mmCIF file of C-alpha atoms in Angstrom:
data_model
loop_
_atom_site.group_PDB
_atom_site.id
_atom_site.type_symbol
_atom_site.label_atom_id
_atom_site.label_comp_id
_atom_site.label_asym_id
_atom_site.label_seq_id
_atom_site.Cartn_x
_atom_site.Cartn_y
_atom_site.Cartn_z
ATOM 1 C CA ASN A 961 51.406 312.917 41.454
ATOM 2 C CA THR A 962 49.879 311.837 38.945
ATOM 3 C CA ASP A 963 46.477 312.466 40.844
ATOM 4 C CA ALA A 964 48.184 316.021 41.578
ATOM 5 C CA LEU A 965 49.062 316.364 37.599
ATOM 6 C CA PHE A 966 45.132 315.841 37.090
ATOM 7 C CA ARG A 967 43.978 318.314 39.431
ATOM 8 C CA ALA A 968 45.764 321.111 38.308
ATOM 9 C CA HIS A 969 44.795 319.962 34.734
ATOM 10 C CA THR A 970 41.135 320.010 35.945
ATOM 11 C CA ALA A 971 41.724 323.096 37.512
ATOM 12 C CA LEU A 972 43.230 325.003 34.329
ATOM 13 C CA SER A 973 40.481 323.584 32.516
ATOM 14 C CA LEU A 974 38.122 325.148 34.087
ATOM 15 C CA HIS A 975 39.769 328.510 34.498
ATOM 16 C CA LYS A 976 39.580 328.734 30.997
ATOM 17 C CA MET A 977 35.924 327.624 30.464
ATOM 18 C CA THR A 978 34.917 329.667 33.150
ATOM 19 C CA LYS A 979 36.291 332.895 30.784
ATOM 20 C CA HIS A 980 34.696 332.396 27.948
ATOM 21 C CA PHE A 981 31.212 331.761 29.707
ATOM 22 C CA LYS A 982 31.831 334.767 30.988
ATOM 23 C CA CYS A 983 32.790 337.058 27.871
ATOM 24 C CA ILE A 984 29.417 334.260 25.603
ATOM 25 C CA ILE A 985 28.380 336.051 28.366
ATOM 26 C CA LEU A 986 29.090 339.954 28.349
ATOM 27 C CA THR A 987 28.399 339.587 24.389
ATOM 28 C CA ILE A 988 24.955 338.513 24.657
ATOM 29 C CA HIS A 989 24.027 341.572 27.499
ATOM 30 C CA LEU A 990 25.634 343.954 24.971
ATOM 31 C CA LEU A 991 23.699 342.727 21.479
ATOM 32 C CA SER A 992 20.505 343.096 24.148
ATOM 33 C CA THR A 993 21.307 346.158 25.078
ATOM 34 C CA ILE A 994 21.755 347.041 20.959
ATOM 35 C CA THR A 995 19.043 345.815 19.448
ATOM 36 C CA ALA A 996 16.847 346.697 22.637
ATOM 37 C CA PHE A 997 17.527 350.209 22.216
ATOM 38 C CA HIS A 998 18.247 350.824 18.339
ATOM 39 C CA VAL A 999 14.243 348.600 18.151
ATOM 40 C CA GLY A 1000 13.058 351.228 21.193
ATOM 41 C CA SER A 1001 14.708 353.673 19.327
ATOM 42 C CA TYR A 1002 12.690 352.928 15.702
ATOM 43 C CA GLN A 1003 9.085 352.180 17.383
ATOM 44 C CA SER A 1004 9.313 355.510 19.693
ATOM 45 C CA SER A 1005 10.420 357.829 16.469
ATOM 46 C CA PRO A 1006 8.956 356.085 12.544
ATOM 47 C CA THR A 1007 9.960 358.741 11.025
ATOM 48 C CA LYS A 1008 13.511 358.533 11.885
ATOM 49 C CA GLN A 1009 14.387 355.474 9.355
ATOM 50 C CA ARG A 1010 17.850 355.935 10.681
ATOM 51 C CA SER A 1011 18.834 356.409 14.121
ATOM 52 C CA ILE A 1012 22.455 357.322 15.764
ATOM 53 C CA LEU A 1013 23.761 353.634 15.379
ATOM 54 C CA SER A 1014 22.217 353.390 11.624
ATOM 55 C CA LEU A 1015 20.816 349.720 11.702
ATOM 56 C CA SER A 1016 18.529 348.123 9.249
ATOM 57 C CA SER A 1017 15.297 345.671 10.053
ATOM 58 C CA GLU A 1018 17.411 343.360 8.817
ATOM 59 C CA ASN A 1019 20.809 343.800 10.554
ATOM 60 C CA VAL A 1020 18.429 344.021 13.457
ATOM 61 C CA GLU A 1021 17.210 340.521 13.115
ATOM 62 C CA ASN A 1022 20.451 339.200 12.449
ATOM 63 C CA LEU A 1023 21.924 340.728 15.943
ATOM 64 C CA LYS A 1024 18.847 338.599 17.629
ATOM 65 C CA ASP A 1025 19.845 334.889 15.505
ATOM 66 C CA LYS A 1026 23.649 335.905 16.363
ATOM 67 C CA ALA A 1027 22.532 336.541 20.442
ATOM 68 C CA ALA A 1028 20.246 333.354 20.128
ATOM 69 C CA GLN A 1029 23.137 331.031 19.153
ATOM 70 C CA LEU A 1030 25.277 332.723 21.540
ATOM 71 C CA ARG A 1031 22.588 331.763 24.815
ATOM 72 C CA ARG A 1032 22.648 328.260 23.271
ATOM 73 C CA GLU A 1033 26.465 327.516 22.831
ATOM 74 C CA ALA A 1034 26.411 329.272 27.102
ATOM 75 C CA GLN A 1035 24.396 326.932 27.363
ATOM 76 C CA GLU A 1036 25.731 324.045 26.557
ATOM 77 C CA LEU A 1037 29.103 325.373 27.996
ATOM 78 C CA GLU A 1038 27.653 325.666 31.046
ATOM 79 C CA ASP A 1039 26.160 321.815 30.858
ATOM 80 C CA LYS A 1040 29.999 320.829 29.638
ATOM 81 C CA MET A 1041 30.970 322.651 32.710
ATOM 82 C CA MET A 1042 28.251 320.671 35.663
ATOM 83 C CA LYS A 1043 29.946 317.434 33.838
ATOM 84 C CA THR A 1044 34.171 317.755 34.848
ATOM 85 C CA ARG A 1045 33.164 320.095 37.358
ATOM 86 C CA PRO A 1046 34.779 317.687 39.785
ATOM 87 C CA THR A 1047 32.841 316.140 44.004
ATOM 88 C CA VAL A 1048 34.007 317.477 46.686
ATOM 89 C CA SER A 1049 32.295 314.841 48.379
ATOM 90 C CA THR A 1050 33.251 311.973 46.729
ATOM 91 C CA ASN A 1051 36.634 311.542 48.951
ATOM 92 C CA THR A 1052 35.170 312.208 52.197
ATOM 93 C CA ILE A 1053 32.446 309.323 51.721
ATOM 94 C CA PRO A 1054 33.317 306.023 53.307
ATOM 95 C CA GLU A 1055 33.454 302.656 51.023
ATOM 96 C CA PRO A 1056 30.712 300.316 53.090
ATOM 97 C CA VAL A 1057 32.452 297.941 54.940
ATOM 98 C CA ALA A 1058 31.318 294.119 54.787
ATOM 99 C CA LYS A 1059 30.264 292.462 57.822
ATOM 100 C CA ALA A 1060 32.638 289.705 59.148
ATOM 101 C CA VAL A 1061 31.352 286.437 59.020
ATOM 102 C CA TYR A 1062 32.761 283.502 61.068
ATOM 103 C CA ALA A 1063 31.440 280.044 61.123
ATOM 104 C CA SER A 1064 34.685 278.776 64.029
ATOM 105 C CA MET A 1065 36.589 281.103 66.555
ATOM 106 C CA ASP A 1066 39.710 280.056 65.125
ATOM 107 C CA ASP A 1067 41.497 282.737 64.233
ATOM 108 C CA SER A 1068 38.729 284.959 63.892
ATOM 109 C CA LYS A 1069 39.092 288.955 64.318
ATOM 110 C CA TRP A 1070 37.082 290.913 67.666
ATOM 111 C CA THR A 1071 36.680 294.458 68.400
ATOM 112 C CA LEU A 1072 36.291 294.403 72.137
ATOM 113 C CA THR A 1073 33.866 297.948 73.197
ATOM 114 C CA TYR A 1074 34.943 297.457 76.949
ATOM 115 C CA ARG A 1075 34.069 299.557 80.158
ATOM 116 C CA PHE A 1076 34.790 298.296 83.649
ATOM 117 C CA ALA A 1077 36.778 299.405 87.153
ATOM 118 C CA SER A 1078 39.425 297.829 88.294
ATOM 119 C CA GLU A 1079 37.622 297.215 91.766
ATOM 120 C CA PRO A 1080 33.995 295.186 92.154
ATOM 121 C CA PRO A 1081 30.811 297.333 93.356
ATOM 122 C CA SER A 1082 31.530 297.294 97.074
ATOM 123 C CA GLN A 1083 29.883 293.617 99.167
ATOM 124 C CA ASP A 1084 29.624 296.262 102.586
ATOM 125 C CA ASP A 1085 25.289 297.387 104.490
ATOM 126 C CA ASP A 1086 27.373 300.998 104.636
ATOM 127 C CA ASP A 1087 27.572 301.550 101.266
ATOM 128 C CA ASP A 1088 27.165 305.452 101.874
ATOM 129 C CA SER A 1089 30.042 305.201 104.340
ATOM 130 C CA THR A 1090 32.704 307.706 103.632
ATOM 131 C CA GLU A 1091 35.495 305.366 103.548
ATOM 132 C CA ILE A 1092 34.464 303.637 100.412
ATOM 133 C CA LYS A 1093 36.270 305.014 97.361
ATOM 134 C CA LYS A 1094 35.031 306.567 94.287
ATOM 135 C CA ARG A 1095 36.042 303.714 92.107
ATOM 136 C CA LEU A 1096 37.096 304.688 88.417
ATOM 137 C CA PHE A 1097 36.487 303.624 85.255
ATOM 138 C CA TYR A 1098 38.156 303.312 81.928
ATOM 139 C CA SER A 1099 36.535 302.749 78.215
ATOM 140 C CA GLY A 1100 37.651 302.409 75.226
ATOM 141 C CA LYS A 1101 37.962 299.275 72.335
ATOM 142 C CA VAL A 1102 40.602 296.949 71.263
ATOM 143 C CA ASN A 1103 40.294 294.820 67.998
ATOM 144 C CA VAL A 1104 42.281 291.120 68.802
ATOM 145 C CA GLN A 1105 42.496 288.027 67.089
ATOM 146 C CA PHE A 1106 42.229 284.659 68.108
ATOM 147 C CA LEU A 1107 44.612 282.810 67.021
ATOM 148 C CA ASN A 1108 43.711 278.810 65.773
ATOM 149 C CA ASP A 1109 46.912 277.820 68.574
ATOM 150 C CA GLY A 1110 44.760 279.435 71.210
ATOM 151 C CA TYR A 1111 46.577 282.049 71.118
ATOM 152 C CA THR A 1112 45.711 285.474 71.629
ATOM 153 C CA THR A 1113 46.707 288.912 69.470
ATOM 154 C CA ILE A 1114 46.554 292.311 69.656
ATOM 155 C CA LEU A 1115 45.575 293.896 66.556
ATOM 156 C CA GLN A 1116 44.400 297.578 67.882
ATOM 157 C CA HIS A 1117 43.896 299.063 71.556
ATOM 158 C CA GLU A 1118 41.964 302.685 71.310
ATOM 159 C CA PRO A 1119 41.189 303.999 74.379
ATOM 160 C CA SER A 1120 38.538 306.072 75.395
ATOM 161 C CA SER A 1121 40.338 309.689 75.610
ATOM 162 C CA SER A 1122 37.701 311.252 78.471
ATOM 163 C CA THR A 1123 39.106 308.803 80.548
ATOM 164 C CA THR A 1124 42.818 308.140 81.863
ATOM 165 C CA LYS A 1125 44.137 305.732 79.616
ATOM 166 C CA ILE A 1126 45.174 301.995 80.352
ATOM 167 C CA GLN A 1127 47.894 300.036 78.892
ATOM 168 C CA ILE A 1128 47.356 296.780 78.045
ATOM 169 C CA GLN A 1129 49.990 294.700 78.103
ATOM 170 C CA LYS A 1130 49.048 291.039 77.350
ATOM 171 C CA PHE A 1131 46.017 288.470 75.945
ATOM 172 C CA TRP A 1132 46.950 285.625 77.311
ATOM 173 C CA GLY A 1133 44.901 282.279 75.756
ATOM 174 C CA TRP A 1134 41.688 281.959 74.482
ATOM 175 C CA ASP A 1135 39.102 278.940 75.784
ATOM 176 C CA VAL A 1136 35.669 278.203 75.241
ATOM 177 C CA GLU A 1137 33.712 276.056 77.965
ATOM 178 C CA VAL A 1138 30.285 275.046 78.295
ATOM 179 C CA SER A 1139 28.959 275.422 81.467
ATOM 180 C CA ASN A 1140 27.670 273.594 83.839
ATOM 181 C CA GLU A 1141 24.809 275.541 84.756
ATOM 182 C CA ASP A 1142 23.178 275.520 81.275
ATOM 183 C CA ASP A 1143 25.213 273.837 79.124
ATOM 184 C CA LEU A 1144 25.899 277.281 76.736
ATOM 185 C CA PRO A 1145 28.984 277.662 75.457
ATOM 186 C CA TYR A 1146 30.913 280.727 76.580
ATOM 187 C CA LEU A 1147 34.561 282.519 74.879
ATOM 188 C CA LEU A 1148 37.174 282.715 78.103
ATOM 189 C CA CYS A 1149 40.309 284.708 78.155
ATOM 190 C CA SER A 1150 42.148 287.348 79.820
ATOM 191 C CA ALA A 1151 44.429 290.532 79.819
ATOM 192 C CA ASP A 1152 47.332 291.558 81.773
ATOM 193 C CA ILE A 1153 46.530 295.513 82.476
ATOM 194 C CA ALA A 1154 48.302 297.965 83.623
ATOM 195 C CA LEU A 1155 46.572 300.540 85.756
ATOM 196 C CA PRO A 1156 47.543 304.541 85.710
ATOM 197 C CA GLU A 1157 48.910 305.885 89.138
ATOM 198 C CA GLU A 1158 45.737 308.307 88.771
ATOM 199 C CA ASP A 1159 43.218 304.726 90.261
ATOM 200 C CA THR A 1160 42.187 304.628 93.318
ATOM 201 C CA TYR A 1161 42.157 301.528 94.548
ATOM 202 C CA ALA A 1162 45.811 299.996 92.591
ATOM 203 C CA PRO A 1163 47.865 303.089 91.410
ATOM 204 C CA GLY A 1164 50.371 302.375 88.852
ATOM 205 C CA GLU A 1165 49.353 298.523 89.075
ATOM 206 C CA THR A 1166 49.202 295.703 86.929
ATOM 207 C CA ILE A 1167 45.957 292.974 87.323
ATOM 208 C CA ARG A 1168 44.803 290.353 85.368
ATOM 209 C CA PHE A 1169 41.434 290.909 83.863
ATOM 210 C CA TYR A 1170 39.112 288.361 82.946
ATOM 211 C CA PHE A 1171 36.644 288.175 80.146
ATOM 212 C CA GLN A 1172 33.336 285.987 79.907
ATOM 213 C CA THR A 1173 30.438 286.182 76.966
ATOM 214 C CA LEU A 1174 28.081 283.424 75.438
ATOM 215 C CA VAL A 1175 28.315 282.341 71.840
ATOM 216 C CA GLU A 1176 25.879 282.176 69.756
ATOM 217 C CA ASN A 1177 24.567 280.440 66.014
ATOM 218 C CA THR A 1178 22.616 283.617 64.730
ATOM 219 C CA SER A 1179 22.190 282.859 61.192
ATOM 220 C CA GLY A 1180 20.470 280.448 61.253
ATOM 221 C CA GLY A 1181 22.215 277.713 59.297
ATOM 222 C CA GLY A 1182 25.366 275.705 59.578
ATOM 223 C CA GLY A 1183 23.754 273.356 62.470
ATOM 224 C CA GLU A 1184 23.767 273.719 66.626
ATOM 225 C CA ILE A 1185 27.839 275.218 67.868
ATOM 226 C CA VAL A 1186 30.393 272.056 68.520
ATOM 227 C CA VAL A 1187 32.765 272.830 70.875
ATOM 228 C CA LYS A 1188 35.614 270.263 70.668
ATOM 229 C CA ASP A 1189 39.156 270.721 72.445
ATOM 230 C CA GLY A 1190 38.594 274.058 73.238
ATOM 231 C CA THR A 1191 37.776 275.851 70.262
ATOM 232 C CA LEU A 1192 34.578 276.465 69.113
ATOM 233 C CA SER A 1193 32.773 276.250 65.140
ATOM 234 C CA THR A 1194 28.859 275.539 63.692
ATOM 235 C CA ALA A 1195 28.643 271.135 62.904
ATOM 236 C CA ASP A 1196 28.685 272.204 59.660
ATOM 237 C CA GLY A 1197 31.422 274.623 58.790
ATOM 238 C CA LYS A 1198 28.568 277.302 56.847
ATOM 239 C CA GLY A 1199 26.562 278.656 59.647
ATOM 240 C CA GLU A 1200 27.533 282.183 61.342
ATOM 241 C CA ILE A 1201 28.758 282.768 65.166
ATOM 242 C CA SER A 1202 28.486 286.501 67.060
ATOM 243 C CA CYS A 1203 29.088 286.657 70.910
ATOM 244 C CA LYS A 1204 26.589 288.330 74.015
ATOM 245 C CA ASP A 1205 27.123 291.927 76.050
ATOM 246 C CA GLY A 1206 30.255 289.510 77.733
ATOM 247 C CA THR A 1207 31.098 290.793 81.889
ATOM 248 C CA ILE A 1208 34.366 292.156 83.309
ATOM 249 C CA THR A 1209 36.049 290.750 86.557
ATOM 250 C CA VAL A 1210 38.926 290.295 88.648
ATOM 251 C CA LYS A 1211 39.466 287.782 90.861
ATOM 252 C CA ARG A 1212 39.485 288.295 94.579
ATOM 253 C CA ASP A 1213 40.811 285.917 97.668
ATOM 254 C CA VAL A 1214 38.081 284.499 100.021
ATOM 255 C CA GLU A 1215 38.535 285.455 103.397
ATOM 256 C CA PRO A 1216 36.965 282.931 105.971
ATOM 257 C CA PRO A 1217 34.877 283.766 108.022
ATOM 258 C CA GLY A 1218 35.840 285.902 110.954
ATOM 259 C CA GLY A 1219 39.092 286.074 109.016
ATOM 260 C CA PHE A 1220 40.838 282.745 110.715
ATOM 261 C CA TRP A 1221 42.181 279.957 109.142
ATOM 262 C CA GLY A 1222 43.813 278.889 112.460
ATOM 263 C CA ILE A 1223 47.090 276.661 112.345
ATOM 264 C CA PHE A 1224 46.951 276.870 108.293
ATOM 265 C CA ASN A 1225 47.270 280.306 105.941
ATOM 266 C CA GLY A 1226 44.591 279.791 103.401
ATOM 267 C CA GLY A 1227 45.196 282.632 100.942
ATOM 268 C CA GLY A 1228 45.253 281.770 97.707
ATOM 269 C CA ILE A 1229 43.658 278.569 97.929
ATOM 270 C CA LEU A 1230 39.828 280.617 97.925
ATOM 271 C CA ALA A 1231 38.749 282.480 95.678
ATOM 272 C CA GLN A 1232 35.758 283.793 93.500
ATOM 273 C CA PHE A 1233 35.470 286.321 90.288
ATOM 274 C CA ARG A 1234 33.963 289.448 91.153
ATOM 275 C CA TYR A 1235 31.820 291.854 88.443
ATOM 276 C CA VAL A 1236 33.728 295.079 87.055
ATOM 277 C CA GLY A 1237 32.941 296.070 83.995
ATOM 278 C CA GLU A 1238 31.531 294.932 80.465
ATOM 279 C CA PHE A 1239 32.366 294.910 77.603
ATOM 280 C CA THR A 1240 30.854 294.146 74.110
ATOM 281 C CA CYS A 1241 32.300 291.818 71.221
ATOM 282 C CA ARG A 1242 31.840 291.917 67.726
ATOM 283 C CA PRO A 1243 32.959 290.424 64.197
ATOM 284 C CA ILE A 1244 35.898 292.580 62.091
ATOM 285 C CA SER A 1245 37.172 292.204 58.803
#
């Protein structure tokens, strides 16, 4: 209400100032016309000391002085109007957002920008087969918080409007593990995602997808990254951790050679994680 009253008062003041400004301009124009007419008549007919207006040279000078004074007042009024005129773009320019910096993964907040399909690329040699269905890709952003107790909270989910929307039903706990292959720390988490009926491989199904990304210390300070009890932080708690572009995978059972296990059912015993997409992970405040 206060802002509305202020805007109304400002608009009324500007309206009054504009009318005053127009009156001054009109007066200046009239005086200038009268002065020019009289001076022209006086100079063109020296014998006629008095024109129809009957103005003396002293009166002409007075009119000039008044016109000059009105011009100065008009300029001052215009300058005042420019100072009080509201700037249109004041409310449209967003304030700069401070960059979020974390020295620990506990309670940190991140934006995951994803793009993935429900099915991994075909491993068959016959990729040109007409039986292979077209994979439908999903993209969007989800804001999450990695709590210090190992759980994950979904803060906001924004599916891309250009793709068929999915529903992230739940983000499971997060963990940090050091890879046996390169001895580097990786952030791991998973989510149950409900696919739309339009999906070509799993219409209407809910599938668990796995997210994995490399974690680094990019500040140059704070010492090396320390992984302890499933969490991650810099050595002295000062540096800045960041995540590389990560991969999204799904778990698929491994078929035995020839497709036969003998008397044992091997379903679910051997499995592998298959690549289905990628994501970026950026810190937010």
